PDB file of C-alpha atoms in Angstrom:
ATOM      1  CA  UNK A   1      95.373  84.004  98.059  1.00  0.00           C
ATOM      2  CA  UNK A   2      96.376  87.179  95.914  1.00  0.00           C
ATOM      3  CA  UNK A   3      99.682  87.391  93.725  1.00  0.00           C
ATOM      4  CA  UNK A   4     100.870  90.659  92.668  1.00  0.00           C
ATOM      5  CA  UNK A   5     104.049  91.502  90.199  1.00  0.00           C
ATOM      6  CA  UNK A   6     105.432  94.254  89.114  1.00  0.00           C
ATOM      7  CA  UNK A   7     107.515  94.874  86.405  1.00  0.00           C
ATOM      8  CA  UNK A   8     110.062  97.772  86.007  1.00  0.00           C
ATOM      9  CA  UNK A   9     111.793  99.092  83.070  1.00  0.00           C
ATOM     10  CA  UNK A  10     114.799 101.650  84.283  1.00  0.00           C
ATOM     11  CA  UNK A  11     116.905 103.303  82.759  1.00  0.00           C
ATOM     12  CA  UNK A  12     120.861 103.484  84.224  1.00  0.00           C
ATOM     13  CA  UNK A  13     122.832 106.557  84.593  1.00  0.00           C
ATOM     14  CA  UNK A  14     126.223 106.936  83.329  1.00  0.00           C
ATOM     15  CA  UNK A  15     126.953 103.064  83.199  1.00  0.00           C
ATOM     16  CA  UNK A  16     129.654 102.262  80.639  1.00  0.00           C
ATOM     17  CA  UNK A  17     129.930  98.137  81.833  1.00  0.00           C
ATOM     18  CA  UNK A  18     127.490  95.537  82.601  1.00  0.00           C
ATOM     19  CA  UNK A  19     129.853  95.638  85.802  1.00  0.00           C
ATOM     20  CA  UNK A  20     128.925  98.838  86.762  1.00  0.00           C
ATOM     21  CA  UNK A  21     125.658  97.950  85.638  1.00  0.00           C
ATOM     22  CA  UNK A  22     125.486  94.980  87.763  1.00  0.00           C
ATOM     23  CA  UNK A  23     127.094  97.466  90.847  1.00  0.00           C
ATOM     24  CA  UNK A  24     124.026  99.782  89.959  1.00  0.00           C
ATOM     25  CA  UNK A  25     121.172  96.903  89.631  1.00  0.00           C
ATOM     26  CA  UNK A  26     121.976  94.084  92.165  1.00  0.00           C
ATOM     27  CA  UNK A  27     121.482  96.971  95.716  1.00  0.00           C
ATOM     28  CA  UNK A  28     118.206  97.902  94.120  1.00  0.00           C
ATOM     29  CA  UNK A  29     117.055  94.468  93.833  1.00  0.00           C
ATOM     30  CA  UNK A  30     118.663  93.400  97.558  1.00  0.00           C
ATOM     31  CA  UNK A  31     116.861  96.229  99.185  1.00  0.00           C
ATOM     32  CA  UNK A  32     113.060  95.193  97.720  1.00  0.00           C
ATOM     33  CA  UNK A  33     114.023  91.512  99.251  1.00  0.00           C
ATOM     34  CA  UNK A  34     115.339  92.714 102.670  1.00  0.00           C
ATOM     35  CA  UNK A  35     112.750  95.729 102.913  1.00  0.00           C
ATOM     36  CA  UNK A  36     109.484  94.431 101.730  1.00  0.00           C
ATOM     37  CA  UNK A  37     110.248  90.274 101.836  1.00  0.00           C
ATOM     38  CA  UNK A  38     109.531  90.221  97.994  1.00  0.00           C
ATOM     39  CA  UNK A  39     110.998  87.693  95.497  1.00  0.00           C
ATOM     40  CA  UNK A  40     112.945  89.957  93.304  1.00  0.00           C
ATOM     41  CA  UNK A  41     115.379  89.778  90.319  1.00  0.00           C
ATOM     42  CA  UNK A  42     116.933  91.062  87.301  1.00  0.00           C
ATOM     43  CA  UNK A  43     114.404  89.255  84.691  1.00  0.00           C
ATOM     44  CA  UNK A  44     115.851  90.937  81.414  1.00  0.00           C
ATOM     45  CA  UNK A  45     117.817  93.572  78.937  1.00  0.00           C
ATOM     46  CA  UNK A  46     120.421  91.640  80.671  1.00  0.00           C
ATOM     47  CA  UNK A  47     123.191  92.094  78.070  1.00  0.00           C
ATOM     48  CA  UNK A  48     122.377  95.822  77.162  1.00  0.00           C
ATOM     49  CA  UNK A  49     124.808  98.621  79.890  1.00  0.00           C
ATOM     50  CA  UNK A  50     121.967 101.222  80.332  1.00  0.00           C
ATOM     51  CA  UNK A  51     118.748  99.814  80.396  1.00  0.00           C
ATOM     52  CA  UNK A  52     117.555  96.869  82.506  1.00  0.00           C
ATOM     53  CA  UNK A  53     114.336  95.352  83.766  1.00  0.00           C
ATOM     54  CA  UNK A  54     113.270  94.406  87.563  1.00  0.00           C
ATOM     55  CA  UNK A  55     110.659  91.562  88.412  1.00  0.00           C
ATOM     56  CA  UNK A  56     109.565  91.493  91.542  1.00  0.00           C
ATOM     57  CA  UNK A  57     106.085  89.348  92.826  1.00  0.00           C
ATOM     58  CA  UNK A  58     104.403  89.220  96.143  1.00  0.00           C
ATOM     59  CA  UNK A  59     101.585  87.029  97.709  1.00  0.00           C
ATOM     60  CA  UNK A  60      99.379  87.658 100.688  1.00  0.00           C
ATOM     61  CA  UNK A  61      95.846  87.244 101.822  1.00  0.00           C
ATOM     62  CA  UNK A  62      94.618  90.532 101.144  1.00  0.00           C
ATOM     63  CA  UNK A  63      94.020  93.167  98.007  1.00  0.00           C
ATOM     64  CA  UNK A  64      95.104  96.048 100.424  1.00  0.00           C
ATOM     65  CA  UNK A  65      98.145  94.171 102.003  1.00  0.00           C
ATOM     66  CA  UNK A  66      99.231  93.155  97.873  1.00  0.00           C
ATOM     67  CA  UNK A  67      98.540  96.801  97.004  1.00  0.00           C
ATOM     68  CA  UNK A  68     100.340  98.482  99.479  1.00  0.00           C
ATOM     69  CA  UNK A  69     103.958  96.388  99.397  1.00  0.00           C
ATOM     70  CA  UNK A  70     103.594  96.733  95.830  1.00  0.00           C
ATOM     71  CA  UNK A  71     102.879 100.710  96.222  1.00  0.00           C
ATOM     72  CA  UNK A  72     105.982 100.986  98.468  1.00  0.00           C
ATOM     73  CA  UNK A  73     108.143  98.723  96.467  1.00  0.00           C
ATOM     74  CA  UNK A  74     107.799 100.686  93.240  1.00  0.00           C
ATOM     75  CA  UNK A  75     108.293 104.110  94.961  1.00  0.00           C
ATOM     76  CA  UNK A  76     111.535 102.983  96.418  1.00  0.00           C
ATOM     77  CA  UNK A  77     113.098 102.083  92.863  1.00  0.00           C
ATOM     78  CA  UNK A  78     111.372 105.654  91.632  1.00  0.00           C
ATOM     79  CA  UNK A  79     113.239 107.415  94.534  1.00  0.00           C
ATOM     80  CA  UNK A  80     116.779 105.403  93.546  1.00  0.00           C
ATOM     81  CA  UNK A  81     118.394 109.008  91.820  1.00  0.00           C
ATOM     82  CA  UNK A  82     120.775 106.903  89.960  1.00  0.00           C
ATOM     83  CA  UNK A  83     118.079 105.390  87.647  1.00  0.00           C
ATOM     84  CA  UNK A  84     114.873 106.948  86.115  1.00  0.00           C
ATOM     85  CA  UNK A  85     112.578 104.611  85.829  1.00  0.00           C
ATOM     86  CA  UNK A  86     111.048 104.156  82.481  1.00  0.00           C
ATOM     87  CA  UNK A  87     107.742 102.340  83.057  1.00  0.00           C
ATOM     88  CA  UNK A  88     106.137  99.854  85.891  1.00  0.00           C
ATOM     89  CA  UNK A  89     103.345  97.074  84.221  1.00  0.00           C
ATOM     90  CA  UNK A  90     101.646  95.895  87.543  1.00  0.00           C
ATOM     91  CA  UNK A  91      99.755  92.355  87.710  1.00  0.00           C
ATOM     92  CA  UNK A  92      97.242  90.781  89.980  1.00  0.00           C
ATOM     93  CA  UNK A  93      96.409  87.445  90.252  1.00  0.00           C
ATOM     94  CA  UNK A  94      93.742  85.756  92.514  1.00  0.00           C
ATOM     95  CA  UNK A  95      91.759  82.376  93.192  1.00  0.00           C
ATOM     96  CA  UNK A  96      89.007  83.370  90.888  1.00  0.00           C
ATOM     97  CA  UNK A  97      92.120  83.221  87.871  1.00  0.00           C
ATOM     98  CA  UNK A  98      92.052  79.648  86.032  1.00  0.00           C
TER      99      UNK A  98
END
């Protein structure tokens, strides 16, 4: 069994509101769940209007199954033109990890 995670760090467009923040954030994170059957969320810079960070993990059987959702998942939120995403930290986990 293989867990992967990403971690993104975006940057929001002209967002003046965590509302509009929220409006900006929550399709982003919907679409990874319904598109690529990830566990997804909002995981911090929760209370700051143009910046906010996306956790997302995955688990399969396989290296090139993990590496490829997780491929497609973070070129989706880099193809999103109403964010610019900042930085992705990616993390693999496996049965030989204690």
């Amino acid at each position: 069994m293989y867990v992967g995670t990403l971690s993104f760090d975006i940057l929001l467009g002209d967002v003046r509101s965590l509302k509009e923040k929220r409006s900006v954030v929550r399709p982003i994170v919907a679409e990874l769940q319904r598109k690529y059957a990830v566990s997804a969320a909002e995981v911090g810079d929760q209370d700051l209007h143009r910046r906010a960070r996306i956790g997302l993990a995955v688990v399969s059987g396989s290296t090139e199954h993990l590496n490829d959702v997780l491929d497609r998942c973070e070129r989706l939120v880099a193809a999103r033109p109403e964010v610019e995403l900042l930085s992705v930290r990616r993390r693999f986990h496996g049965d030989h990890d204690e």
